[in-house]
Coordinates of C-alpha atoms in Angstrom, one line a residue:
M575 CA 0.0 0.0 0.0
A576 CA 1.3 3.4 -0.9
A577 CA 0.4 7.0 -0.1
S578 CA 2.6 9.9 -0.9
S579 CA 3.2 12.6 1.7
S580 CA 0.6 15.3 1.4
P581 CA 1.3 18.9 0.3
P582 CA -0.1 21.8 2.4
K583 CA -3.9 21.8 2.3
S584 CA -5.9 24.6 0.7
P585 CA -8.9 26.0 2.7
G586 CA -11.8 23.5 2.4
L587 CA -9.7 20.6 1.3
Q588 CA -8.6 17.5 3.1
A589 CA -5.3 15.7 2.7
P590 CA -5.5 12.6 0.4
S591 CA -5.4 9.4 2.5
V592 CA -5.1 5.6 2.2
E593 CA -6.4 3.7 5.2
R594 CA -6.9 0.0 6.0
A595 CA -10.2 -1.0 7.5
K596 CA -12.6 -3.9 8.0
G597 CA -16.1 -4.3 6.7
P598 CA -19.1 -5.5 8.7
T599 CA -18.3 -9.2 8.0
G600 CA -14.6 -8.7 8.8
L601 CA -13.2 -8.6 5.3
E602 CA -10.3 -6.3 5.0
K603 CA -10.5 -3.3 2.7
V604 CA -8.5 -0.2 1.7
V605 CA -10.2 3.2 1.8
L606 CA -8.9 5.9 -0.6
R607 CA -9.8 9.5 0.0
E608 CA -9.1 12.4 -2.3
E609 CA -8.7 16.0 -1.1
R610 CA -12.0 17.3 -2.5
G611 CA -14.0 14.5 -0.8
F612 CA -14.1 11.7 -3.4
S613 CA -13.6 8.2 -2.0
A614 CA -13.2 4.6 -3.1
E615 CA -13.1 1.3 -1.2
V616 CA -11.2 -1.8 -2.4
H617 CA -11.7 -5.2 -0.8
L618 CA -8.7 -7.5 -0.7
Y619 CA -11.2 -10.3 -1.3
G620 CA -11.4 -10.3 -5.1
G621 CA -9.2 -7.2 -5.4
Q622 CA -12.6 -5.6 -5.9
V623 CA -13.6 -2.0 -5.8
T624 CA -16.9 -1.9 -3.9
S625 CA -17.5 1.8 -3.5
W626 CA -16.8 5.0 -5.4
K627 CA -18.3 8.2 -4.1
N628 CA -18.3 11.8 -5.4
D629 CA -17.6 14.9 -3.3
R630 CA -21.3 15.0 -2.2
G631 CA -21.1 11.4 -0.9
D632 CA -23.3 10.0 -3.8
E633 CA -22.5 6.3 -4.5
L634 CA -21.5 5.9 -8.2
L635 CA -21.2 2.1 -8.2
F636 CA -24.0 -0.3 -7.7
V637 CA -23.7 -3.0 -5.0
S638 CA -26.7 -5.3 -4.5
S639 CA -28.4 -5.1 -1.1
K640 CA -28.3 -8.9 -1.3
A641 CA -24.5 -9.0 -1.8
T642 CA -22.7 -11.5 0.4
F643 CA -19.4 -10.4 1.7
K644 CA -18.5 -13.9 2.7
P645 CA -16.1 -16.1 0.8
P646 CA -16.2 -18.2 -1.3
K647 CA -19.1 -16.3 -3.0
A648 CA -18.2 -13.4 -5.3
I649 CA -19.4 -9.9 -4.2
R650 CA -22.3 -8.8 -6.4
G651 CA -21.6 -5.3 -7.6
G652 CA -18.8 -2.8 -7.7
I653 CA -16.0 -3.8 -10.1
P654 CA -15.4 -7.6 -10.1
I655 CA -12.3 -8.6 -12.0
C656 CA -12.9 -11.5 -14.5
F657 CA -9.7 -13.5 -14.9
P658 CA -8.4 -15.8 -16.4
Q659 CA -11.8 -16.3 -18.0
F660 CA -14.7 -14.0 -18.8
G661 CA -18.1 -15.6 -18.7
T662 CA -18.2 -19.2 -20.0
H663 CA -15.4 -18.6 -22.6
G664 CA -13.4 -21.6 -21.4
S665 CA -13.5 -24.6 -19.1
L666 CA -13.4 -22.7 -15.7
K667 CA -16.3 -21.7 -13.7
K668 CA -18.0 -18.5 -14.9
H669 CA -15.8 -15.4 -14.8
G670 CA -12.7 -17.3 -13.6
F671 CA -11.3 -17.3 -10.1
A672 CA -9.6 -13.9 -9.5
R673 CA -12.8 -12.4 -8.0
N674 CA -13.0 -15.3 -5.5
R675 CA -9.4 -15.0 -4.2
F676 CA -7.7 -13.0 -1.4
W677 CA -5.3 -10.6 -2.9
V678 CA -2.4 -9.1 -0.9
I679 CA -1.1 -5.5 -0.7
D680 CA 2.1 -5.1 -2.7
D681 CA 4.4 -2.9 -0.7
N682 CA 7.1 -2.9 -3.4
P683 CA 5.5 -2.7 -6.8
P684 CA 7.3 -2.1 -10.0
P685 CA 7.0 1.5 -11.4
F686 CA 3.5 2.4 -12.6
P687 CA 2.9 5.3 -14.9
T688 CA 0.8 7.3 -12.4
S689 CA 0.4 11.1 -12.4
T690 CA 2.4 12.8 -9.7
A691 CA -0.8 14.5 -8.7
T692 CA -2.4 11.2 -7.7
K693 CA -1.7 10.7 -4.0
A694 CA -4.4 8.1 -3.0
F695 CA -3.7 4.6 -4.5
V696 CA -3.1 1.0 -3.5
D697 CA -1.2 -1.8 -5.2
L698 CA -2.4 -5.4 -4.9
I699 CA -1.0 -8.6 -6.2
L700 CA -2.4 -12.1 -6.9
K701 CA -0.4 -15.2 -7.6
P702 CA -1.9 -18.7 -8.1
S703 CA -2.3 -21.1 -5.2
E704 CA -1.8 -24.8 -5.5
E705 CA -5.5 -25.2 -6.0
D706 CA -5.5 -22.6 -8.8
L707 CA -2.7 -24.5 -10.6
K708 CA -4.8 -27.7 -10.5
I709 CA -7.7 -26.0 -12.4
W710 CA -5.6 -23.6 -14.5
P711 CA -2.0 -24.9 -14.7
N712 CA -0.2 -21.6 -15.4
S713 CA 2.0 -19.5 -13.2
F714 CA 1.4 -15.8 -13.3
E715 CA 1.7 -12.5 -11.4
F716 CA -1.3 -10.2 -11.5
R717 CA -0.6 -6.7 -10.3
L718 CA -3.4 -4.3 -9.8
R719 CA -3.2 -0.6 -9.0
V720 CA -6.4 1.2 -7.9
A721 CA -5.9 5.0 -7.9
L722 CA -8.2 7.9 -7.1
G723 CA -7.2 11.0 -9.0
P724 CA -7.3 14.6 -7.7
G725 CA -10.5 15.2 -9.6
G726 CA -12.2 12.0 -8.4
D727 CA -11.4 9.9 -11.4
L728 CA -11.1 6.2 -10.6
V729 CA -8.3 4.4 -12.4
L730 CA -7.7 0.6 -12.4
T731 CA -4.5 -0.6 -14.1
S732 CA -3.9 -4.4 -14.4
R733 CA -0.5 -6.0 -15.2
I734 CA -0.5 -9.7 -15.9
R735 CA 2.8 -11.5 -16.4
N736 CA 3.5 -15.1 -17.5
T737 CA 5.9 -16.6 -15.0
N738 CA 5.8 -20.2 -16.3
T739 CA 9.3 -21.8 -16.1
D740 CA 8.6 -24.6 -18.6
G741 CA 8.4 -22.4 -21.7
R742 CA 4.6 -22.6 -22.0
T743 CA 2.4 -19.8 -23.4
F744 CA -0.9 -19.2 -21.9
S745 CA -4.1 -17.3 -23.0
F746 CA -6.8 -15.7 -21.1
T747 CA -9.9 -13.5 -21.4
F748 CA -10.5 -10.5 -19.1
A749 CA -13.1 -7.9 -18.1
Y750 CA -13.6 -5.1 -15.6
H751 CA -17.2 -6.1 -14.8
T752 CA -18.2 -2.6 -13.8
Y753 CA -21.6 -2.1 -12.2
F754 CA -22.7 1.6 -12.5
S755 CA -25.4 3.0 -10.3
V756 CA -28.2 4.7 -12.3
S757 CA -31.5 6.3 -11.4
D758 CA -33.7 4.2 -13.7
I759 CA -32.4 2.0 -16.6
S760 CA -35.2 3.3 -18.8
E761 CA -33.7 6.9 -18.4
V762 CA -30.2 5.9 -19.5
R763 CA -28.5 5.8 -22.8
V764 CA -25.0 4.8 -23.9
E765 CA -23.1 6.6 -26.6
G766 CA -19.9 5.5 -28.4
L767 CA -21.0 2.1 -29.5
E768 CA -23.0 3.1 -32.6
T769 CA -22.5 1.2 -35.8
L770 CA -20.3 -1.4 -34.1
D771 CA -20.5 -5.2 -34.5
Y772 CA -21.6 -7.1 -31.4
I773 CA -22.2 -10.6 -30.3
D774 CA -25.7 -11.0 -28.8
Y775 CA -25.9 -13.6 -26.0
M776 CA -29.7 -13.2 -26.1
R777 CA -29.8 -14.4 -29.7
G778 CA -27.6 -17.5 -29.7
K779 CA -24.3 -15.6 -29.7
E780 CA -25.0 -14.4 -33.3
R781 CA -23.2 -11.4 -34.6
F782 CA -25.0 -8.2 -35.5
T783 CA -24.3 -4.5 -36.3
E784 CA -25.6 -1.9 -33.9
Q785 CA -28.2 0.5 -35.4
G786 CA -29.4 3.9 -34.2
D787 CA -27.7 7.0 -32.7
A788 CA -27.6 5.7 -29.1
I789 CA -28.3 2.6 -27.1
V790 CA -31.4 2.7 -24.8
F791 CA -32.8 -0.1 -22.7
E792 CA -36.2 -1.6 -22.7
S793 CA -35.4 -5.3 -22.0
E794 CA -32.6 -7.6 -21.0
V795 CA -29.3 -6.9 -22.6
D796 CA -26.2 -9.1 -22.8
K797 CA -23.9 -8.0 -25.6
I798 CA -20.2 -7.9 -26.4
Y799 CA -19.3 -4.9 -28.7
L800 CA -16.2 -5.6 -30.7
D801 CA -13.4 -3.1 -31.4
A802 CA -15.0 -0.5 -29.2
P803 CA -13.6 3.0 -29.0
A804 CA -11.4 4.2 -26.2
K805 CA -14.2 6.3 -24.7
I806 CA -17.8 5.4 -24.0
A807 CA -20.4 7.6 -22.3
I808 CA -23.3 6.6 -20.1
I809 CA -25.9 9.3 -19.8
D810 CA -28.3 9.2 -16.9
H811 CA -31.0 11.8 -17.8
E812 CA -32.8 11.7 -14.4
K813 CA -29.7 12.3 -12.3
K814 CA -28.2 14.6 -15.0
R815 CA -25.0 12.7 -14.6
T816 CA -22.6 11.3 -17.3
Y817 CA -20.1 8.6 -16.7
V818 CA -17.2 8.6 -19.1
V819 CA -15.4 5.2 -19.5
R820 CA -11.9 5.4 -20.9
K821 CA -10.0 2.2 -21.7
D822 CA -6.7 1.0 -23.0
G823 CA -5.5 -2.5 -23.9
L824 CA -9.1 -3.7 -23.8
P825 CA -10.6 -3.8 -27.3
D826 CA -14.2 -5.0 -26.4
A827 CA -17.0 -3.5 -24.3
I828 CA -19.8 -5.5 -22.7
L829 CA -23.3 -4.3 -21.9
W830 CA -25.3 -6.3 -19.3
N831 CA -28.6 -5.8 -17.5
P832 CA -30.6 -9.0 -16.5
W833 CA -34.0 -7.1 -16.4
D834 CA -36.6 -8.1 -13.9
K835 CA -37.5 -11.6 -15.0
K836 CA -33.9 -13.0 -15.1
A837 CA -32.9 -11.0 -12.0
K838 CA -35.0 -13.3 -9.9
N839 CA -32.7 -16.1 -10.8
V840 CA -29.4 -14.3 -10.3
Q841 CA -27.7 -15.1 -7.1
N842 CA -27.3 -12.4 -4.5
F843 CA -29.4 -9.9 -6.5
G844 CA -32.6 -8.2 -5.6
D845 CA -35.7 -8.9 -7.8
V846 CA -36.1 -5.2 -8.9
E847 CA -32.5 -3.9 -8.4
C848 CA -31.8 -4.3 -12.1
K849 CA -33.7 -1.1 -12.6
H850 CA -30.9 0.8 -10.8
M851 CA -27.8 -0.7 -12.4
L852 CA -26.0 -1.1 -15.7
C853 CA -22.8 -3.0 -16.4
V854 CA -20.5 -1.4 -19.0
E855 CA -17.4 -3.5 -19.0
P856 CA -14.1 -2.9 -20.8
A857 CA -12.9 -6.3 -21.8
A858 CA -10.7 -8.5 -24.0
V859 CA -13.0 -11.4 -24.9
E860 CA -13.3 -12.1 -28.6
K861 CA -9.5 -12.4 -29.1
P862 CA -7.9 -13.9 -26.0
I863 CA -4.6 -12.4 -24.8
S864 CA -1.6 -14.7 -25.3
L865 CA 1.6 -14.3 -23.3
K866 CA 4.9 -16.1 -23.6
P867 CA 7.0 -16.7 -20.5
G868 CA 8.3 -13.3 -19.3
E869 CA 5.8 -11.3 -21.3
E870 CA 3.4 -8.8 -19.6
W871 CA 0.0 -7.5 -20.6
K872 CA -1.5 -4.2 -19.4
G873 CA -5.2 -3.2 -19.3
K874 CA -6.4 0.1 -18.0
M875 CA -9.8 1.6 -17.2
E876 CA -10.5 5.2 -16.1
L877 CA -13.9 6.3 -14.9
S878 CA -15.1 9.8 -14.6
A879 CA -18.5 11.1 -13.4
V880 CA -19.6 14.6 -14.5
P881 CA -22.7 16.2 -12.9
S882 CA -24.3 17.4 -16.1
S883 CA -26.2 16.4 -19.2
Y884 CA -24.4 15.0 -22.2
C885 CA -25.0 17.0 -25.4
S886 CA -24.0 15.1 -28.5
G887 CA -23.5 11.5 -29.6
Q888 CA -20.6 12.1 -32.0
L889 CA -18.3 14.4 -30.1
D890 CA -15.3 13.6 -28.0
P891 CA -16.9 12.7 -24.6
S892 CA -14.2 14.4 -22.5
K893 CA -14.5 17.7 -24.3
D894 CA -18.2 17.4 -24.8
V895 CA -19.0 16.9 -21.2
F896 CA -16.9 19.9 -20.3
L897 CA -18.6 22.0 -23.0
C898 CA -22.1 21.0 -21.8
S899 CA -21.4 21.7 -18.1
S900 CA -19.7 25.0 -18.9
V901 CA -22.6 26.2 -21.0
Q902 CA -25.1 25.1 -18.4
F903 CA -23.2 26.9 -15.6
L904 CA -22.9 30.1 -17.6
W905 CA -26.6 30.0 -18.5
W906 CA -27.5 29.5 -14.8
I907 CA -25.4 32.6 -13.9
S908 CA -27.2 34.7 -16.5
C909 CA -30.6 33.6 -15.2
E910 CA -29.7 34.3 -11.6
L911 CA -28.6 37.9 -12.3
G912 CA -31.1 40.6 -11.1
S913 CA -31.3 43.5 -13.4
N914 CA -32.2 43.6 -17.1
A915 CA -29.1 45.6 -18.0
T916 CA -26.9 43.1 -16.2
V917 CA -28.6 40.2 -17.9
I918 CA -28.0 41.8 -21.3
V919 CA -24.3 42.2 -20.6
A920 CA -24.1 38.6 -19.2
A921 CA -25.9 37.3 -22.2
G922 CA -23.3 38.9 -24.5
T923 CA -20.5 37.5 -22.4
L924 CA -22.2 34.1 -22.4
K925 CA -22.4 34.0 -26.2
A926 CA -18.8 34.9 -26.5
L927 CA -17.8 32.2 -24.1
I928 CA -20.0 29.6 -25.8
Y929 CA -18.4 30.6 -29.1
Y930 CA -14.9 30.0 -27.8
L931 CA -15.9 26.7 -26.2
V932 CA -17.4 25.5 -29.4
L933 CA -14.4 26.7 -31.4
W934 CA -12.2 24.7 -28.9
Q935 CA -14.4 21.7 -29.3
F936 CA -14.2 21.5 -33.1
G937 CA -10.7 23.1 -33.4

């Protein structure tokens, strides 16, 4: 576990911190806190992020009220890590075994390319046990860094190395099985996956091409989008919140919501909780990752939550979110001003600022 020494605090800010704690069932976890009030919790069981809150204390990840924090069952919600197998893509039990193992804190990790501004992070490591080697006979080192950035962004970086000593190559599939908390699944749309090919598990794993400008939800969904872009946006209209998912080294993206009928048959899952969650999962599934002895693979996911509406389906999400929130903020200021003369001046200033923001967006 690592936490850098903190610089002098500004008024209203708290020092970033990394603390070890125990949950209600006694499972050990690490609590990350960022100076503006964002926080995250990482359980050593599963190496699993189970909480990510914004500066107002709103929970951004979904964890089922029926979740069992008792091994050997997996924790339902947060960000389970699917390794060395996603789903049933292999001979192991569903989603592999990494989410059902106790990870250890790595006090001496190799260098990670982390921003010097990031002070709150923890390094974990997983190596196979004798039982693991019986069901998947490959030696590996899985290093995971979970970092909470100064703006509240949550970053997970995985490094997996083949440590076989007999010259054998191994292959695996992988996913960050991320459960996002949403107000109502019927009020949510996903942008960034338009026109992509996908494998539909609801239709016999047949391959189709996505149609339409954005993806909305009216029934169960279980799809793997192939060659997905580096950025995907999840827009929650009711909460006026946009999640931006950035990924690297993970070519696919999975969408999953069991809907109410199937949810009744999902373990450790409330009957109607599907209404308040959506899984959007950066993954490497269609083409398994192969590593020769000594080779290392890296897969990174960065999550951002912006308290604003999302404006366009075809723009760069990071810029577009900023553009929308800036325009909304400026418009709110103009509406709050008291006198007509001031409003006129503010409106002119607003137009100029919008002009430069749009110019920046498209320039």
